[in-house]
Tab-separated table of C-alpha atoms in Angstrom:
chain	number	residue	atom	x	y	z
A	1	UNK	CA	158.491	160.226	49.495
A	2	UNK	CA	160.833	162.292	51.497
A	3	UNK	CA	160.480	165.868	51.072
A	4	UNK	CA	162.555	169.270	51.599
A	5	UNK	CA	161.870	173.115	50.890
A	6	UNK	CA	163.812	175.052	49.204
A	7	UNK	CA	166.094	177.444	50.360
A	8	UNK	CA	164.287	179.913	52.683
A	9	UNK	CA	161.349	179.867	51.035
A	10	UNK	CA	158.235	177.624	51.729
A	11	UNK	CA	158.121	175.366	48.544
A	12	UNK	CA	158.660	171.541	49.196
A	13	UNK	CA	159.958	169.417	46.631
A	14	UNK	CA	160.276	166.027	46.731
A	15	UNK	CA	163.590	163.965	46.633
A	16	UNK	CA	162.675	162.885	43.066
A	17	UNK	CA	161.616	165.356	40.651
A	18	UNK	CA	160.156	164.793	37.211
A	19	UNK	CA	161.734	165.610	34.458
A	20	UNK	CA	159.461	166.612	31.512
A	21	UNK	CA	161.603	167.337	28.514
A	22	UNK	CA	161.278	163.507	27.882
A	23	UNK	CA	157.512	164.029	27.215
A	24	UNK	CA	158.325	167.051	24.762
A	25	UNK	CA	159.610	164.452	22.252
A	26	UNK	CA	163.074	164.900	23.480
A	27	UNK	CA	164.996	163.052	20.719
A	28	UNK	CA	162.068	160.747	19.466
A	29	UNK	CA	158.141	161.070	19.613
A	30	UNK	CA	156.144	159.649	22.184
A	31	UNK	CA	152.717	159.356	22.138
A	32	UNK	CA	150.188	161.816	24.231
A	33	UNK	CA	148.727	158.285	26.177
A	34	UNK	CA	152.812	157.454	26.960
A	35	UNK	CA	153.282	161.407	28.321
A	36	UNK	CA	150.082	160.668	30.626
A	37	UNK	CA	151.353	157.712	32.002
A	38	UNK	CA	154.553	158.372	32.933
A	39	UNK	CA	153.340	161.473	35.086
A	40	UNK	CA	150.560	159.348	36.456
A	41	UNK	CA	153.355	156.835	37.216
A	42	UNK	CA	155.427	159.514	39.088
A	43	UNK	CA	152.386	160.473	40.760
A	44	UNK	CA	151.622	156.987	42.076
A	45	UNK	CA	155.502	156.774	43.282
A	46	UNK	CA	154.928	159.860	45.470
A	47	UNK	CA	156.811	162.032	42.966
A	48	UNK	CA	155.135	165.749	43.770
A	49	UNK	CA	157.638	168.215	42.039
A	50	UNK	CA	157.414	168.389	37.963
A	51	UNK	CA	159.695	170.703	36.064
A	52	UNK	CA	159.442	171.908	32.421
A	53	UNK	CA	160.099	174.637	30.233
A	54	UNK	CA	159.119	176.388	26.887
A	55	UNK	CA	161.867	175.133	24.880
A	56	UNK	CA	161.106	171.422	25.114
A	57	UNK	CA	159.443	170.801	22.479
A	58	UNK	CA	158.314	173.851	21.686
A	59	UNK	CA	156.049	174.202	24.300
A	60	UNK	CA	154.788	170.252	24.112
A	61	UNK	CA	156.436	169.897	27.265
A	62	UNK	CA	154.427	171.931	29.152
A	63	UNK	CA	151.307	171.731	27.276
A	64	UNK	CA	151.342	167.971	28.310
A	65	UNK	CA	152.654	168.280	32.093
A	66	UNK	CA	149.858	170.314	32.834
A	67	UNK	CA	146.548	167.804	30.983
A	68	UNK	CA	148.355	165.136	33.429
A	69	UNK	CA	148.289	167.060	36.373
A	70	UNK	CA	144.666	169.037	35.702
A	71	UNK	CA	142.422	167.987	38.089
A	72	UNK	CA	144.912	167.210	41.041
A	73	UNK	CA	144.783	169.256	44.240
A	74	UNK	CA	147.350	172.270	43.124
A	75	UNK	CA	148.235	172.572	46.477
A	76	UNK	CA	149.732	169.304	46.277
A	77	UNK	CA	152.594	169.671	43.633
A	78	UNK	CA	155.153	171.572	42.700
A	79	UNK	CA	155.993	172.958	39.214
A	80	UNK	CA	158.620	174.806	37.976
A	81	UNK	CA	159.136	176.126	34.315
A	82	UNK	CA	161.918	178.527	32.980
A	83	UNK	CA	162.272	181.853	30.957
A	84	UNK	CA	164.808	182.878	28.213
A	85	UNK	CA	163.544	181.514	25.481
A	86	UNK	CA	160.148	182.830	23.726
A	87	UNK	CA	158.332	181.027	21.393
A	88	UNK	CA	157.128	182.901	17.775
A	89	UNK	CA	155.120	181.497	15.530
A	90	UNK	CA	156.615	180.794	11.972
A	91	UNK	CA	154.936	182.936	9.033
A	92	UNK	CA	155.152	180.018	7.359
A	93	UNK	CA	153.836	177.829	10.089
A	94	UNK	CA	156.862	175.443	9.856
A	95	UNK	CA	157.613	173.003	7.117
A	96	UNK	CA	159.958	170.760	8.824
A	97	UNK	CA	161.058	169.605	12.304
A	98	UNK	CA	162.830	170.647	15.799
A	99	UNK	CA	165.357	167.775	15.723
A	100	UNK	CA	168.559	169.892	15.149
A	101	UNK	CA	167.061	171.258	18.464
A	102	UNK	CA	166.840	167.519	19.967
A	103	UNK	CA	163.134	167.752	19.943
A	104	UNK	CA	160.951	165.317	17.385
A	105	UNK	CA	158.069	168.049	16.889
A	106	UNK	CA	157.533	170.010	13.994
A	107	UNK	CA	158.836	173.666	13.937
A	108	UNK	CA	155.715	175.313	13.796
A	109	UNK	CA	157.800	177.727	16.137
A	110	UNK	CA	161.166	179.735	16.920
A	111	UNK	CA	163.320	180.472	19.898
A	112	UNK	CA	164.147	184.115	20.495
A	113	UNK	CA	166.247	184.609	23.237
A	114	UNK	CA	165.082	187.153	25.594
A	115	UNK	CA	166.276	187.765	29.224
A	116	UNK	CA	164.562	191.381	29.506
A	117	UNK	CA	162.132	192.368	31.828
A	118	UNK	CA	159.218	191.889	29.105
A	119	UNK	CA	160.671	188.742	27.657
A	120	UNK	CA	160.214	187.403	31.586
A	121	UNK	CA	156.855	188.181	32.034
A	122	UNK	CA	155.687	187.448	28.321
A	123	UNK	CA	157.402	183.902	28.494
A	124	UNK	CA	155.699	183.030	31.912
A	125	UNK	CA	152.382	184.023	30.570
A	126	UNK	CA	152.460	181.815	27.578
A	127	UNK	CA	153.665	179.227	29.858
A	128	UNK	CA	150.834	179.531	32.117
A	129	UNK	CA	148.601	179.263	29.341
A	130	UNK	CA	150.559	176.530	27.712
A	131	UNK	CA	150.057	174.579	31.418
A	132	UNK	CA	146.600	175.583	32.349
A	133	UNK	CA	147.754	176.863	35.444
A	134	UNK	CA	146.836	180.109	37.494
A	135	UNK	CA	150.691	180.056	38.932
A	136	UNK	CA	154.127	178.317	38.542
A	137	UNK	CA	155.919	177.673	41.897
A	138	UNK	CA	159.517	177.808	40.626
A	139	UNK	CA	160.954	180.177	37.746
A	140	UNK	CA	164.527	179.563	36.586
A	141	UNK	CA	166.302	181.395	34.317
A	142	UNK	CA	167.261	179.105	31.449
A	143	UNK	CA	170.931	178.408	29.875
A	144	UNK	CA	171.558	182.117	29.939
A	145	UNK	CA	175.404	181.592	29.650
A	146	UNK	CA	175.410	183.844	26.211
A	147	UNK	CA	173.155	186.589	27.709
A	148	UNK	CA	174.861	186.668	31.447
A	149	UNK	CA	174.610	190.860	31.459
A	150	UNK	CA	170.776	191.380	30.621
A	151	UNK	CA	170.224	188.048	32.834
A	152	UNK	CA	171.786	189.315	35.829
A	153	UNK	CA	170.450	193.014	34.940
A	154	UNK	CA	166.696	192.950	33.930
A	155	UNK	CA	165.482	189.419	33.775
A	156	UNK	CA	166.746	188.830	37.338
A	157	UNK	CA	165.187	191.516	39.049
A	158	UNK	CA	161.600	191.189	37.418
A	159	UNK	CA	162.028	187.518	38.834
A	160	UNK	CA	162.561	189.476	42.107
A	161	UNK	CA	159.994	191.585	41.683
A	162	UNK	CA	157.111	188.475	40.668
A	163	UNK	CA	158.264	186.724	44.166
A	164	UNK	CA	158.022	189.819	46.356
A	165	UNK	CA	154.622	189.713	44.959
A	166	UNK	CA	153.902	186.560	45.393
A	167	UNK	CA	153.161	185.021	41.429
A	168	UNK	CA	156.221	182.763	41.831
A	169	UNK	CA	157.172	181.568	45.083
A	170	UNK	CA	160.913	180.519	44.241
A	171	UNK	CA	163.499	181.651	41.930
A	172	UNK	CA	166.755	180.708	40.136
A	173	UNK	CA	168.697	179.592	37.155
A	174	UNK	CA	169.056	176.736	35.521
A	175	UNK	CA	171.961	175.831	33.535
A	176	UNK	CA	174.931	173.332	33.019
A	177	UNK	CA	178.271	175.051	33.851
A	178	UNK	CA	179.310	176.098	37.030
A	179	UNK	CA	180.889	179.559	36.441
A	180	UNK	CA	177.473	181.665	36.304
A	181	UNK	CA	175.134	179.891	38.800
A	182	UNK	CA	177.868	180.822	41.090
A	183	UNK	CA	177.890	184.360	40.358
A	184	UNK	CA	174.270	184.289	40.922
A	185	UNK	CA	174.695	183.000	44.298
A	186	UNK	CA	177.057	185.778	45.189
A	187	UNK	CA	175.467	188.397	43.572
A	188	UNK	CA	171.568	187.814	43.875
A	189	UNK	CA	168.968	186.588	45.750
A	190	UNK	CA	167.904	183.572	44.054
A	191	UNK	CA	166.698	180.696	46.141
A	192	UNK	CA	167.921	177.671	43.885
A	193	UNK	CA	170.543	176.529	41.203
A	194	UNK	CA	169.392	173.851	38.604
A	195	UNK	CA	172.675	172.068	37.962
A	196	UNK	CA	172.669	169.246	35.208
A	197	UNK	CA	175.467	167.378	34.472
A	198	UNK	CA	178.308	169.313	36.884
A	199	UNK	CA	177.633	167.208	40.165
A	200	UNK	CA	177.438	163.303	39.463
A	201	UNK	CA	179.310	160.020	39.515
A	202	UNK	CA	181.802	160.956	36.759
A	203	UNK	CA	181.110	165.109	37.833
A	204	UNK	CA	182.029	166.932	40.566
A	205	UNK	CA	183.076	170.541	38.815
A	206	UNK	CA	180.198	171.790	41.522
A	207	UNK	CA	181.859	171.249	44.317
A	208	UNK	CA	184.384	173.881	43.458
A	209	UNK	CA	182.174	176.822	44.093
A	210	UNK	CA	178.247	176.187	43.557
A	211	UNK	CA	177.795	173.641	46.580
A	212	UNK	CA	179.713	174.963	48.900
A	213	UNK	CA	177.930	178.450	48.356
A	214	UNK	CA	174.442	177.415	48.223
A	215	UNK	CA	174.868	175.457	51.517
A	216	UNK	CA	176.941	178.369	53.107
A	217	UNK	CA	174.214	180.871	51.970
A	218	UNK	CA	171.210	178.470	53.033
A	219	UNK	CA	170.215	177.926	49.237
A	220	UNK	CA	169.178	174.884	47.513
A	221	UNK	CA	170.403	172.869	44.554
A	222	UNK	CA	168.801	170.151	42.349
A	223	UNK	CA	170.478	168.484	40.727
A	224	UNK	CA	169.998	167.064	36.592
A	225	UNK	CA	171.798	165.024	34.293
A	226	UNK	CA	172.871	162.423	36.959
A	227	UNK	CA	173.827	159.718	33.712
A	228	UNK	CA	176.021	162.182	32.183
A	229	UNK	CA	173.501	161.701	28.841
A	230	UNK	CA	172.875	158.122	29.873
A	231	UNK	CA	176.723	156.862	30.163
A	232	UNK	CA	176.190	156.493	33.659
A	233	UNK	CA	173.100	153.815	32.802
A	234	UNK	CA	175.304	151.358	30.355
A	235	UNK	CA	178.682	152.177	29.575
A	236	UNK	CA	179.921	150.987	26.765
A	237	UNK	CA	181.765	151.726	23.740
A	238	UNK	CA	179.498	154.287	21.682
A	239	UNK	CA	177.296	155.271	24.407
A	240	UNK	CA	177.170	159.177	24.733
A	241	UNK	CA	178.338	161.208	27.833
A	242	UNK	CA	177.097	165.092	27.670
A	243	UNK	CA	175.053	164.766	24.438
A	244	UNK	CA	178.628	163.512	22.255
A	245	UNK	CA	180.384	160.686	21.493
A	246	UNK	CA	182.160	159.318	25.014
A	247	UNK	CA	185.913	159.869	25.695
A	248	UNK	CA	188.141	157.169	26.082
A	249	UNK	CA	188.902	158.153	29.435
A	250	UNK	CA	186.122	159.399	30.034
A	251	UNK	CA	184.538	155.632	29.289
A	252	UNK	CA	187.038	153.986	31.197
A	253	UNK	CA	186.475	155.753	34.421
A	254	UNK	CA	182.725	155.177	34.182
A	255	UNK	CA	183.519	151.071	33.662
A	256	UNK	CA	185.722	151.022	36.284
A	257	UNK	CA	182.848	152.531	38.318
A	258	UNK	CA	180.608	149.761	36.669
A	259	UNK	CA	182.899	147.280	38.053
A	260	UNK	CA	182.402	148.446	41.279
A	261	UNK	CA	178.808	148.421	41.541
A	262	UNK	CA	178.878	145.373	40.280
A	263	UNK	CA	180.754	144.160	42.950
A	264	UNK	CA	178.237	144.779	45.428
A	265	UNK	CA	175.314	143.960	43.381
A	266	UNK	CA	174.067	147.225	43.086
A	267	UNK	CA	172.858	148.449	39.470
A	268	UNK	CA	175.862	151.774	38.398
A	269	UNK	CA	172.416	153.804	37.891
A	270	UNK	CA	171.353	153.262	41.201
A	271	UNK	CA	174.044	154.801	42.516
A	272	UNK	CA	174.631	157.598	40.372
A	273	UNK	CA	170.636	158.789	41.157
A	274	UNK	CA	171.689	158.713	44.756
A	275	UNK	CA	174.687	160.220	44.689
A	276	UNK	CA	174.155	163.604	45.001
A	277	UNK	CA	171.935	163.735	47.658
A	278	UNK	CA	175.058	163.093	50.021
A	279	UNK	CA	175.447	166.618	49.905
A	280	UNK	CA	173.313	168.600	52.291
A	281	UNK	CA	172.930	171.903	49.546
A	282	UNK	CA	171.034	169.390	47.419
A	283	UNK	CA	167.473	169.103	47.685
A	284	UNK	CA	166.713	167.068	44.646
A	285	UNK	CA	167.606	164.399	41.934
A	286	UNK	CA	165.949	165.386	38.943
A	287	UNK	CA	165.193	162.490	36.157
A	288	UNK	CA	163.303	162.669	32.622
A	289	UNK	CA	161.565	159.812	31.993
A	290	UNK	CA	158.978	159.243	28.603
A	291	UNK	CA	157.209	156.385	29.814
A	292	UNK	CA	155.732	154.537	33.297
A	293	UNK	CA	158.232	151.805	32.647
A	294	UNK	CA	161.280	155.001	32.712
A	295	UNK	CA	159.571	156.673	35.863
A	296	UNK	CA	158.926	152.704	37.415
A	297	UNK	CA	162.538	151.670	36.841
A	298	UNK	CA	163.658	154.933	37.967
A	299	UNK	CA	161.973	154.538	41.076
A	300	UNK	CA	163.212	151.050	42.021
A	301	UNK	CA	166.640	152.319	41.524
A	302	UNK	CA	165.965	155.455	44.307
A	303	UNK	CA	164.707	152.830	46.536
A	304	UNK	CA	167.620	150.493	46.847
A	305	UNK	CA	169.774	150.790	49.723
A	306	UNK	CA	173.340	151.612	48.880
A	307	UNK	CA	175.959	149.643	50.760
A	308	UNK	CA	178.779	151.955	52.693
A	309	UNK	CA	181.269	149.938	51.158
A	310	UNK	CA	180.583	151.009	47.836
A	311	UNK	CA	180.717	154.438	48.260
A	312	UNK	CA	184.096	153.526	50.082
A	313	UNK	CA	185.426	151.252	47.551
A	314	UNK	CA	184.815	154.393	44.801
A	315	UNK	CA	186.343	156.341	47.442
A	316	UNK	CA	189.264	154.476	47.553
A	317	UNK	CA	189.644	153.830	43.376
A	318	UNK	CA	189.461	157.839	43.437
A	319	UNK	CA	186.123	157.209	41.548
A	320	UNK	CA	185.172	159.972	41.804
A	321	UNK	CA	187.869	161.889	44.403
A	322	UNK	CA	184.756	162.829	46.962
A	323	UNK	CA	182.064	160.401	47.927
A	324	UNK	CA	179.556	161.553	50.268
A	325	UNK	CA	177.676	158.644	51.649
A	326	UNK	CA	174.016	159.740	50.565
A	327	UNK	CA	171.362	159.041	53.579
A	328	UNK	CA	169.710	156.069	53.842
A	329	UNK	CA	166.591	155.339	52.553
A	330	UNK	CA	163.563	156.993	54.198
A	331	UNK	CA	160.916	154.206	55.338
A	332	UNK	CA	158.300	156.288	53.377
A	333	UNK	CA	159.971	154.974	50.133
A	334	UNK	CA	158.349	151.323	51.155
């Protein structure tokens, strides 16, 4: 599978990255045996970068990615995890569950949101623990849209401070607005944006400032949320687009882009993973998957070969109003 670094920094990731907040129990359970599979089924595709984070599923995420990948050369993969968020044990020890959180675990735990200094280094500790790791390649800071000030002021520059010496080779933010990650490429150092949900099909809010930046600055981008909350994989009426019910406009724009792929025989979801690598700032697709049949399906869809004339035909419609025409599949795909 095709590969890229990010940034200016030395850490490849692959065009398809593995989402693990699936395999935290992200809106129903799934079994430890399913977790294991789908990672081994992303490692079989070629799939070598992995993110996670605390907050997914309160640290089942994580604890999870890392039994799948222990044993595996480490020099082989790439992991990322995020800070903001710590996790503290209940007194209690929890007496019901995460879902109002979106996670199917119990709440054994709680969130405290802490972008200091401290709160950076405790929260990558645990993690590290939580993975069975020695080192994370890629720290992002994590939805810090409330807590912009002591992000930009303490958590940022202890991030700094851990690459300079070397205990995280990449840093950045992950989030799903535009307004902040683009402040962070003006105003720091940081080597990638995670951007879910703000550069897809239906999406293209990032092209206003976070794209253009990150290219003009030689920075990276990966991009989540490429189904818009899984719109983008069956539209319909009552299918969800960013975690709520789906506009009426909103829906018809994404079946008149349904139409269109179906016009050329190619499935809407195919497209939509391949969209965004059209745009040379972005270095990644990242997609959760809970199973091997998720990862497998996913997969097929990367491998297809997108006809010109459907990213013209979109084009045209003004669905969406810019289509890059992604690159053609790489021969190491198969």
């Amino acid at each position: 599978m095709r590969t890229t670094t990010l940034g200016t920094t030395d850490v490849r990731v692959t065009e398809l990255s593995f989402g693990a907040a699936g395999i935290g129990n992200l809106f129903r359970p799934v079994t430890d045996e399913a977790a294991s599979a789908a990672v081994e089924a992303a490692w079989d595709a070629g799939v070598r970068t992995f993110d996670t984070a605390p907050h997914y599923g309160l640290g089942l995420s994580e604890r999870r990615l890392g039994a799948a990948l222990r044993g595996r050369d480490r020099a082989a993969y790439t992991v990322s995890t995020k800070v903001g968020r710590l996790l503290e044990p209940r007194p209690e020890g929890g007496r019901g569950d995460d879902l109002a959180q979106g996670f199917a675990v119990p709440d054994t735990h709680r969130r405290v949101w802490d972008f200091s200094c401290d709160g950076v280094l405790r929260s990558l500790e645990a993690s590290l623990d939580r993975l069975g790791l020695d080192r994370v390649d890629i720290a992002l800071l994590h939805d810090p849209d409330d807590h912009a000030e002591q992000a930009l002021t303490e958590a940022y520059p202890a991030l700094e401070r851990l690459r300079g010496e070397g205990v995280v080779r990449a840093i950045g933010i992950g989030v799903n607005q535009c307004a902040l990650p683009a402040r962070f490429l003006r105003e720091t150092d940081i080597d990638v944006v995670l951007l879910a949900g703000r550069y897809t099909l239906l999406e293209q809010e990032g092209l206003a400032e976070v794209l253009p930046q990150a290219a003009a600055r030689g920075r990276s981008v990966i991009v989540g949320g490429v189904f818009n909350s899984g719109l983008l994989t069956d539209p319909k009426p009552g299918a969800m687009y960013d975690y709520a019910p789906t506009p009426p406009h909103v829906l018809d724009r994404a079946l008149r882009m349904k139409a269109v792929a179906d016009r050329h025989a190619v499935p809407l979801r195919a497209a939509a993973l391949r969209f965004p690598l059209g745009h040379p700032a972005v270095a990644s697709v990242l997609s959760g998957a809970r199973c091997a049949e998720e990862v497998r399906d996913t997969v097929d869809q990367m491998r297809r070969t997108i006809p010109a004339a459907l990213w013209d035909e979109l084009g045209t419609e003004g669905l969406p109003p810019h289509v890059p025409v992604p690159a053609a599949v790489p021969e190491s795909w198969g």
